PDB file of C-alpha atoms and ligand atoms in Angstrom:
ATOM      1  CA  UNK L   1      87.926 113.005 132.925  1.00 94.00           C
ATOM      2  CA  UNK L   2      84.500 113.263 132.585  1.00 96.00           C
ATOM      3  CA  UNK L   3      82.612 116.630 132.488  1.00 96.00           C
ATOM      4  CA  UNK L   4      78.724 116.960 132.801  1.00 97.00           C
ATOM      5  CA  UNK L   5      77.646 119.736 130.393  1.00 98.00           C
ATOM      6  CA  UNK L   6      74.664 121.720 131.910  1.00 98.00           C
ATOM      7  CA  UNK L   7      73.117 124.654 130.140  1.00 98.00           C
ATOM      8  CA  UNK L   8      70.220 127.034 130.135  1.00 98.00           C
ATOM      9  CA  UNK L   9      68.590 125.721 133.344  1.00 98.00           C
ATOM     10  CA  UNK L  10      66.515 128.686 133.289  1.00 98.00           C
ATOM     11  CA  UNK L  11      65.307 128.258 137.076  1.00 98.00           C
ATOM     12  CA  UNK L  12      63.843 125.262 136.299  1.00 98.00           C
ATOM     13  CA  UNK L  13      64.573 123.236 139.574  1.00 98.00           C
ATOM     14  CA  UNK L  14      62.474 120.167 138.941  1.00 98.00           C
ATOM     15  CA  UNK L  15      64.357 119.541 135.645  1.00 98.00           C
ATOM     16  CA  UNK L  16      67.852 120.300 137.001  1.00 98.00           C
ATOM     17  CA  UNK L  17      67.231 117.616 139.909  1.00 98.00           C
ATOM     18  CA  UNK L  18      65.636 115.203 137.318  1.00 98.00           C
ATOM     19  CA  UNK L  19      69.045 115.908 135.473  1.00 98.00           C
ATOM     20  CA  UNK L  20      71.301 115.457 138.270  1.00 98.00           C
ATOM     21  CA  UNK L  21      69.559 112.273 139.516  1.00 98.00           C
ATOM     22  CA  UNK L  22      70.181 110.558 135.882  1.00 98.00           C
ATOM     23  CA  UNK L  23      73.619 112.145 135.437  1.00 98.00           C
ATOM     24  CA  UNK L  24      76.325 109.453 135.189  1.00 97.00           C
ATOM     25  CA  UNK L  25      79.337 109.572 137.160  1.00 97.00           C
ATOM     26  CA  UNK L  26      81.625 112.572 136.437  1.00 97.00           C
ATOM     27  CA  UNK L  27      84.312 114.603 137.747  1.00 95.00           C
ATOM     28  CA  UNK L  28      83.426 118.080 136.977  1.00 95.00           C
ATOM     29  CA  UNK L  29      80.365 120.037 135.805  1.00 96.00           C
ATOM     30  CA  UNK L  30      80.509 122.832 133.339  1.00 97.00           C
ATOM     31  CA  UNK L  31      77.890 125.318 133.084  1.00 98.00           C
ATOM     32  CA  UNK L  32      77.242 127.106 129.960  1.00 98.00           C
ATOM     33  CA  UNK L  33      74.716 129.963 131.053  1.00 98.00           C
ATOM     34  CA  UNK L  34      71.390 131.004 131.555  1.00 98.00           C
ATOM     35  CA  UNK L  35      70.946 129.571 135.077  1.00 98.00           C
ATOM     36  CA  UNK L  36      67.930 131.830 135.551  1.00 98.00           C
ATOM     37  CA  UNK L  37      65.399 133.769 133.827  1.00 97.00           C
ATOM     38  CA  UNK L  38      61.639 132.337 132.770  1.00 98.00           C
ATOM     39  CA  UNK L  39      61.635 129.742 135.704  1.00 98.00           C
ATOM     40  CA  UNK L  40      60.093 130.142 139.079  1.00 98.00           C
ATOM     41  CA  UNK L  41      62.847 128.921 141.230  1.00 98.00           C
ATOM     42  CA  UNK L  42      65.723 131.028 140.813  1.00 98.00           C
ATOM     43  CA  UNK L  43      67.328 131.127 144.173  1.00 98.00           C
ATOM     44  CA  UNK L  44      67.043 127.404 144.704  1.00 98.00           C
ATOM     45  CA  UNK L  45      68.703 126.664 141.445  1.00 98.00           C
ATOM     46  CA  UNK L  46      71.584 129.123 141.943  1.00 98.00           C
ATOM     47  CA  UNK L  47      72.072 127.338 145.066  1.00 98.00           C
ATOM     48  CA  UNK L  48      72.029 123.961 143.850  1.00 97.00           C
ATOM     49  CA  UNK L  49      74.645 124.762 140.991  1.00 97.00           C
ATOM     50  CA  UNK L  50      76.974 126.587 143.205  1.00 96.00           C
ATOM     51  CA  UNK L  51      77.000 123.714 145.351  1.00 95.00           C
ATOM     52  CA  UNK L  52      78.434 121.566 142.639  1.00 93.00           C
ATOM     53  CA  UNK L  53      81.664 123.659 142.298  1.00 76.00           C
ATOM     54  CA  UNK L  54      81.267 124.067 138.794  1.00 78.00           C
ATOM     55  CA  UNK L  55      82.950 126.189 135.822  1.00 95.00           C
ATOM     56  CA  UNK L  56      80.216 128.728 134.998  1.00 97.00           C
ATOM     57  CA  UNK L  57      79.814 131.038 131.967  1.00 98.00           C
ATOM     58  CA  UNK L  58      77.461 133.816 131.927  1.00 98.00           C
ATOM     59  CA  UNK L  59      74.285 133.825 129.674  1.00 98.00           C
ATOM     60  CA  UNK L  60      72.292 136.776 128.566  1.00 97.00           C
ATOM     61  CA  UNK L  61      69.644 136.153 130.946  1.00 98.00           C
ATOM     62  CA  UNK L  62      72.003 135.937 133.884  1.00 98.00           C
ATOM     63  CA  UNK L  63      73.194 139.421 132.893  1.00 97.00           C
ATOM     64  CA  UNK L  64      69.646 140.996 132.221  1.00 97.00           C
ATOM     65  CA  UNK L  65      68.403 139.357 135.537  1.00 97.00           C
ATOM     66  CA  UNK L  66      71.021 140.783 137.862  1.00 96.00           C
ATOM     67  CA  UNK L  67      70.752 144.291 136.068  1.00 93.00           C
ATOM     68  CA  UNK L  68      74.331 143.771 134.169  1.00 92.00           C
ATOM     69  CA  UNK L  69      72.788 144.484 130.918  1.00 93.00           C
ATOM     70  CA  UNK L  70      69.523 145.992 130.172  1.00 92.00           C
ATOM     71  CA  UNK L  71      66.651 143.846 129.207  1.00 90.00           C
ATOM     72  CA  UNK L  72      65.321 146.417 126.672  1.00 89.00           C
ATOM     73  CA  UNK L  73      65.899 144.305 123.869  1.00 89.00           C
ATOM     74  CA  UNK L  74      64.173 141.367 125.173  1.00 94.00           C
ATOM     75  CA  UNK L  75      60.580 140.177 124.127  1.00 95.00           C
ATOM     76  CA  UNK L  76      57.757 141.377 126.594  1.00 96.00           C
ATOM     77  CA  UNK L  77      57.711 138.111 128.132  1.00 97.00           C
ATOM     78  CA  UNK L  78      61.370 137.551 128.653  1.00 96.00           C
ATOM     79  CA  UNK L  79      61.594 140.944 130.088  1.00 96.00           C
ATOM     80  CA  UNK L  80      58.797 140.508 132.436  1.00 97.00           C
ATOM     81  CA  UNK L  81      60.674 137.231 133.673  1.00 97.00           C
ATOM     82  CA  UNK L  82      63.696 139.158 133.853  1.00 97.00           C
ATOM     83  CA  UNK L  83      62.166 141.915 136.090  1.00 97.00           C
ATOM     84  CA  UNK L  84      60.528 139.091 138.313  1.00 98.00           C
ATOM     85  CA  UNK L  85      63.613 137.117 138.831  1.00 98.00           C
ATOM     86  CA  UNK L  86      65.519 140.341 139.796  1.00 98.00           C
ATOM     87  CA  UNK L  87      62.960 141.118 142.399  1.00 98.00           C
ATOM     88  CA  UNK L  88      62.943 137.590 143.491  1.00 98.00           C
ATOM     89  CA  UNK L  89      66.830 137.006 143.885  1.00 98.00           C
ATOM     90  CA  UNK L  90      68.584 137.539 147.060  1.00 98.00           C
ATOM     91  CA  UNK L  91      71.518 140.143 147.270  1.00 98.00           C
ATOM     92  CA  UNK L  92      73.958 137.435 147.582  1.00 98.00           C
ATOM     93  CA  UNK L  93      72.688 135.633 144.358  1.00 98.00           C
ATOM     94  CA  UNK L  94      72.346 138.910 142.404  1.00 98.00           C
ATOM     95  CA  UNK L  95      75.785 139.389 143.466  1.00 98.00           C
ATOM     96  CA  UNK L  96      77.005 136.039 142.279  1.00 98.00           C
ATOM     97  CA  UNK L  97      75.421 136.419 138.736  1.00 98.00           C
ATOM     98  CA  UNK L  98      77.302 139.834 138.303  1.00 98.00           C
ATOM     99  CA  UNK L  99      80.545 138.186 138.754  1.00 97.00           C
ATOM    100  CA  UNK L 100      79.991 135.318 136.201  1.00 97.00           C
ATOM    101  CA  UNK L 101      82.680 135.467 133.504  1.00 97.00           C
ATOM    102  CA  UNK L 102      81.816 135.862 129.940  1.00 97.00           C
ATOM    103  CA  UNK L 103      83.040 133.283 127.412  1.00 94.00           C
ATOM    104  CA  UNK L 104      84.976 131.720 126.028  1.00 96.00           C
ATOM    105  CA  UNK L 105      86.364 130.187 129.496  1.00 96.00           C
ATOM    106  CA  UNK L 106      88.862 127.370 128.513  1.00 93.00           C
ATOM    107  CA  UNK L 107      88.522 123.909 130.383  1.00 88.00           C
ATOM    108  CA  UNK L 108      90.090 120.666 130.607  1.00 75.00           C
ATOM    109  CA  UNK L 109      93.577 121.962 130.538  1.00 80.00           C
ATOM    110  CA  UNK L 110      93.012 124.084 127.408  1.00 79.00           C
ATOM    111  CA  UNK L 111      91.715 121.074 125.474  1.00 87.00           C
ATOM    112  CA  UNK L 112      87.982 122.535 125.426  1.00 95.00           C
ATOM    113  CA  UNK L 113      86.249 125.762 125.501  1.00 96.00           C
ATOM    114  CA  UNK L 114      82.872 126.909 126.823  1.00 98.00           C
ATOM    115  CA  UNK L 115      80.610 129.764 125.704  1.00 98.00           C
ATOM    116  CA  UNK L 116      77.370 130.676 125.879  1.00 98.00           C
ATOM    117  CA  UNK L 117      76.356 131.990 122.700  1.00 98.00           C
ATOM    118  CA  UNK L 118      79.094 131.636 120.111  1.00 97.00           C
ATOM    119  CA  UNK L 119      83.359 131.697 120.613  1.00 96.00           C
ATOM    120  CA  UNK L 120      82.938 135.330 118.991  1.00 95.00           C
ATOM    121  CA  UNK L 121      80.112 136.654 120.560  1.00 97.00           C
ATOM    122  CA  UNK L 122      78.547 135.527 123.702  1.00 97.00           C
ATOM    123  CA  UNK L 123      75.051 136.804 122.149  1.00 96.00           C
ATOM    124  CA  UNK L 124      75.332 134.953 118.970  1.00 97.00           C
ATOM    125  CA  UNK L 125      72.771 132.055 118.188  1.00 97.00           C
ATOM    126  CA  UNK L 126      74.401 129.207 116.544  1.00 97.00           C
ATOM    127  CA  UNK L 127      71.222 127.766 114.667  1.00 96.00           C
ATOM    128  CA  UNK L 128      72.328 126.846 111.380  1.00 96.00           C
ATOM    129  CA  UNK L 129      75.565 125.106 109.747  1.00 95.00           C
ATOM    130  CA  UNK L 130      76.131 128.519 107.961  1.00 94.00           C
ATOM    131  CA  UNK L 131      76.512 130.274 111.512  1.00 95.00           C
ATOM    132  CA  UNK L 132      78.573 127.526 112.628  1.00 96.00           C
ATOM    133  CA  UNK L 133      81.090 127.880 109.653  1.00 94.00           C
ATOM    134  CA  UNK L 134      81.824 131.568 110.640  1.00 93.00           C
ATOM    135  CA  UNK L 135      82.938 130.381 114.003  1.00 94.00           C
ATOM    136  CA  UNK L 136      85.039 127.334 112.810  1.00 94.00           C
ATOM    137  CA  UNK L 137      86.901 129.692 110.410  1.00 92.00           C
ATOM    138  CA  UNK L 138      87.637 132.434 113.007  1.00 91.00           C
ATOM    139  CA  UNK L 139      87.865 130.198 116.063  1.00 92.00           C
ATOM    140  CA  UNK L 140      90.625 127.565 116.121  1.00 90.00           C
ATOM    141  CA  UNK L 141      89.645 125.358 118.919  1.00 93.00           C
ATOM    142  CA  UNK L 142      89.127 121.592 118.423  1.00 95.00           C
ATOM    143  CA  UNK L 143      86.205 121.424 120.876  1.00 97.00           C
ATOM    144  CA  UNK L 144      83.658 123.976 121.999  1.00 98.00           C
ATOM    145  CA  UNK L 145      80.749 123.497 124.217  1.00 98.00           C
ATOM    146  CA  UNK L 146      77.997 126.175 123.593  1.00 98.00           C
ATOM    147  CA  UNK L 147      74.084 126.917 124.718  1.00 98.00           C
ATOM    148  CA  UNK L 148      71.953 129.636 124.074  1.00 98.00           C
ATOM    149  CA  UNK L 149      69.950 128.161 121.198  1.00 98.00           C
ATOM    150  CA  UNK L 150      68.232 125.222 123.587  1.00 98.00           C
ATOM    151  CA  UNK L 151      68.854 122.728 120.768  1.00 98.00           C
ATOM    152  CA  UNK L 152      70.790 119.727 121.715  1.00 98.00           C
ATOM    153  CA  UNK L 153      73.447 118.595 119.124  1.00 97.00           C
ATOM    154  CA  UNK L 154      75.927 120.711 117.545  1.00 96.00           C
ATOM    155  CA  UNK L 155      78.311 120.873 114.399  1.00 97.00           C
ATOM    156  CA  UNK L 156      81.492 119.323 112.942  1.00 97.00           C
ATOM    157  CA  UNK L 157      83.903 120.568 110.601  1.00 96.00           C
ATOM    158  CA  UNK L 158      87.141 119.445 109.083  1.00 93.00           C
ATOM    159  CA  UNK L 159      90.183 120.404 111.108  1.00 88.00           C
ATOM    160  CA  UNK L 160      91.999 121.565 108.285  1.00 74.00           C
ATOM    161  CA  UNK L 161      89.577 124.536 107.845  1.00 52.00           C
ATOM    162  CA  UNK L 162      90.834 126.433 110.905  1.00 53.00           C
ATOM    163  CA  UNK L 163      91.671 130.162 110.253  1.00 51.00           C
ATOM    164  CA  UNK L 164      89.942 130.847 106.751  1.00 53.00           C
ATOM    165  CA  UNK L 165      88.619 134.019 106.485  1.00 53.00           C
ATOM    166  CA  UNK L 166      84.963 134.727 106.989  1.00 51.00           C
ATOM    167  CA  UNK L 167      83.801 131.244 106.709  1.00 54.00           C
ATOM    168  CA  UNK L 168      84.753 130.778 103.171  1.00 59.00           C
ATOM    169  CA  UNK L 169      85.785 127.201 102.407  1.00 68.00           C
ATOM    170  CA  UNK L 170      84.701 125.791 105.933  1.00 81.00           C
ATOM    171  CA  UNK L 171      82.056 123.277 105.408  1.00 88.00           C
ATOM    172  CA  UNK L 172      80.544 122.518 108.634  1.00 92.00           C
ATOM    173  CA  UNK L 173      77.707 120.148 109.036  1.00 94.00           C
ATOM    174  CA  UNK L 174      74.861 119.352 111.654  1.00 94.00           C
ATOM    175  CA  UNK L 175      75.334 116.407 113.941  1.00 91.00           C
ATOM    176  CA  UNK L 176      72.354 114.017 113.880  1.00 87.00           C
ATOM    177  CA  UNK L 177      71.223 112.533 116.984  1.00 91.00           C
ATOM    178  CA  UNK L 178      69.242 109.405 116.608  1.00 90.00           C
ATOM    179  CA  UNK L 179      67.857 108.924 120.060  1.00 91.00           C
ATOM    180  CA  UNK L 180      65.997 105.627 119.823  1.00 86.00           C
ATOM    181  CA  UNK L 181      62.826 104.419 121.822  1.00 88.00           C
ATOM    182  CA  UNK L 182      62.514 105.121 125.667  1.00 91.00           C
ATOM    183  CA  UNK L 183      61.414 107.694 128.267  1.00 94.00           C
ATOM    184  CA  UNK L 184      65.208 108.477 129.157  1.00 95.00           C
ATOM    185  CA  UNK L 185      67.462 108.117 126.372  1.00 96.00           C
ATOM    186  CA  UNK L 186      71.224 108.384 125.827  1.00 96.00           C
ATOM    187  CA  UNK L 187      73.073 108.585 122.614  1.00 96.00           C
ATOM    188  CA  UNK L 188      76.825 108.435 122.485  1.00 96.00           C
ATOM    189  CA  UNK L 189      78.696 110.152 119.572  1.00 96.00           C
ATOM    190  CA  UNK L 190      82.505 109.463 119.092  1.00 96.00           C
ATOM    191  CA  UNK L 191      84.618 112.454 118.586  1.00 96.00           C
ATOM    192  CA  UNK L 192      86.914 112.007 115.458  1.00 95.00           C
ATOM    193  CA  UNK L 193      90.425 113.133 115.321  1.00 93.00           C
ATOM    194  CA  UNK L 194      90.215 114.785 112.041  1.00 94.00           C
ATOM    195  CA  UNK L 195      87.467 116.993 112.733  1.00 96.00           C
ATOM    196  CA  UNK L 196      86.512 120.011 114.998  1.00 96.00           C
ATOM    197  CA  UNK L 197      83.317 120.496 116.949  1.00 97.00           C
ATOM    198  CA  UNK L 198      80.955 122.889 118.360  1.00 98.00           C
ATOM    199  CA  UNK L 199      78.618 121.271 120.771  1.00 98.00           C
ATOM    200  CA  UNK L 200      75.377 122.119 122.474  1.00 98.00           C
ATOM    201  CA  UNK L 201      74.056 119.855 125.337  1.00 98.00           C
ATOM    202  CA  UNK L 202      70.687 121.239 125.024  1.00 98.00           C
ATOM    203  CA  UNK L 203      68.654 123.078 127.512  1.00 98.00           C
ATOM    204  CA  UNK L 204      68.083 121.443 131.220  1.00 98.00           C
ATOM    205  CA  UNK L 205      65.014 123.792 131.908  1.00 98.00           C
ATOM    206  CA  UNK L 206      63.381 124.878 128.639  1.00 98.00           C
ATOM    207  CA  UNK L 207      64.152 122.597 125.412  1.00 98.00           C
ATOM    208  CA  UNK L 208      63.122 124.316 122.194  1.00 97.00           C
ATOM    209  CA  UNK L 209      63.823 121.203 120.046  1.00 95.00           C
ATOM    210  CA  UNK L 210      60.287 119.726 120.138  1.00 95.00           C
ATOM    211  CA  UNK L 211      61.417 117.577 122.687  1.00 96.00           C
ATOM    212  CA  UNK L 212      59.932 118.478 126.242  1.00 97.00           C
ATOM    213  CA  UNK L 213      62.478 116.329 128.240  1.00 97.00           C
ATOM    214  CA  UNK L 214      65.394 117.981 129.962  1.00 98.00           C
ATOM    215  CA  UNK L 215      68.818 117.741 127.966  1.00 98.00           C
ATOM    216  CA  UNK L 216      72.235 117.425 128.911  1.00 98.00           C
ATOM    217  CA  UNK L 217      75.391 115.945 127.916  1.00 98.00           C
ATOM    218  CA  UNK L 218      78.554 113.993 129.291  1.00 98.00           C
ATOM    219  CA  UNK L 219      81.908 114.776 127.518  1.00 97.00           C
ATOM    220  CA  UNK L 220      84.774 111.847 128.585  1.00 97.00           C
ATOM    221  CA  UNK L 221      88.111 113.053 127.325  1.00 95.00           C
ATOM    222  CA  UNK L 222      89.763 109.618 127.526  1.00 95.00           C
ATOM    223  CA  UNK L 223      86.984 107.873 125.374  1.00 96.00           C
ATOM    224  CA  UNK L 224      86.948 111.138 123.193  1.00 96.00           C
ATOM    225  CA  UNK L 225      83.196 110.954 123.229  1.00 97.00           C
ATOM    226  CA  UNK L 226      79.954 112.926 124.023  1.00 98.00           C
ATOM    227  CA  UNK L 227      76.681 111.139 125.646  1.00 98.00           C
ATOM    228  CA  UNK L 228      73.567 113.190 124.596  1.00 98.00           C
ATOM    229  CA  UNK L 229      70.890 112.406 127.074  1.00 98.00           C
ATOM    230  CA  UNK L 230      67.084 113.239 127.512  1.00 98.00           C
ATOM    231  CA  UNK L 231      65.448 112.641 130.977  1.00 98.00           C
ATOM    232  CA  UNK L 232      61.733 113.121 131.567  1.00 97.00           C
ATOM    233  CA  UNK L 233      60.761 115.450 134.760  1.00 98.00           C
ATOM    234  CA  UNK L 234      57.854 116.688 136.259  1.00 98.00           C
ATOM    235  CA  UNK L 235      56.828 119.239 133.959  1.00 98.00           C
ATOM    236  CA  UNK L 236      53.301 119.944 135.506  1.00 98.00           C
ATOM    237  CA  UNK L 237      55.205 120.907 138.896  1.00 98.00           C
ATOM    238  CA  UNK L 238      57.501 123.506 137.118  1.00 98.00           C
ATOM    239  CA  UNK L 239      54.368 124.932 135.389  1.00 98.00           C
ATOM    240  CA  UNK L 240      52.408 125.284 138.427  1.00 98.00           C
ATOM    241  CA  UNK L 241      55.212 126.860 140.020  1.00 98.00           C
ATOM    242  CA  UNK L 242      55.642 129.502 137.190  1.00 98.00           C
ATOM    243  CA  UNK L 243      51.695 130.281 137.045  1.00 98.00           C
ATOM    244  CA  UNK L 244      51.694 130.931 141.071  1.00 98.00           C
ATOM    245  CA  UNK L 245      54.411 133.131 140.801  1.00 98.00           C
ATOM    246  CA  UNK L 246      52.398 135.157 138.273  1.00 98.00           C
ATOM    247  CA  UNK L 247      54.990 134.834 135.510  1.00 98.00           C
ATOM    248  CA  UNK L 248      53.156 134.571 131.927  1.00 97.00           C
ATOM    249  CA  UNK L 249      51.117 131.796 131.100  1.00 97.00           C
ATOM    250  CA  UNK L 250      53.331 130.983 127.973  1.00 97.00           C
ATOM    251  CA  UNK L 251      56.463 130.157 129.929  1.00 98.00           C
ATOM    252  CA  UNK L 252      54.398 127.329 131.515  1.00 98.00           C
ATOM    253  CA  UNK L 253      52.713 126.183 128.158  1.00 98.00           C
ATOM    254  CA  UNK L 254      56.073 125.942 126.222  1.00 98.00           C
ATOM    255  CA  UNK L 255      57.601 123.488 128.533  1.00 98.00           C
ATOM    256  CA  UNK L 256      55.565 120.837 127.506  1.00 96.00           C
ATOM    257  CA  UNK L 257      55.652 121.730 123.768  1.00 96.00           C
ATOM    258  CA  UNK L 258      59.643 121.658 124.053  1.00 96.00           C
ATOM    259  CA  UNK L 259      59.369 125.090 122.047  1.00 94.00           C
TER     260      UNK L 259
HETATM  261 ZN1   ZN W   1      68.748 130.356 127.313  1.00 57.95          ZN
END
């Protein structure tokens, strides 16, 4: 079974199309949330991902953009984008967003779990190995896919470290990805039997790890490996749509910076 992992598309249709064109053959698509918010093509992106017949977990922007939660704790730019998105979405798409499940959602016959933020809190950012250690301590799954930080990669910890209290004794480490040279790059990382993993495919539509290229991943449960991909896309087109929609300029400029 090969699962295409998509996260944080953020209504960026140009990035999504580039990812789908570059994606290797797969049996299923797992979507880790934030389908909309920030970008200018929310209806088209929802239409496209629904058509892929996928597994979904809701993100914080999905909730705010359909009015399920308030955007009051968002920064002013994110709040403005959420309000614009809510006004732009069709009633059907608003309803679809409202029915997205909260994570964790199990996948691959219980072999893997999908979440937006962390297994313990859908809004938590897993940015450091210390953050990850707490999740590893309180969450026993061997393999969890997450999004939310827009940083491709993830964390690994020894299997024996499950269920110790409050992160005590769990040493997790960040997975380093050496992409090598090239426009579109892929790095395959074998998943070791003695380790547990929290893996982030990165953000399709608004990467924040200093690399502007759209990020995604592919999980292969027979090979027990994850491929991390980066693909270039037409950033200028996505930027123009954001500006034309009257969304904040910063949402356009940050796409080129990968921040
Ligand atoms: Zn996001």
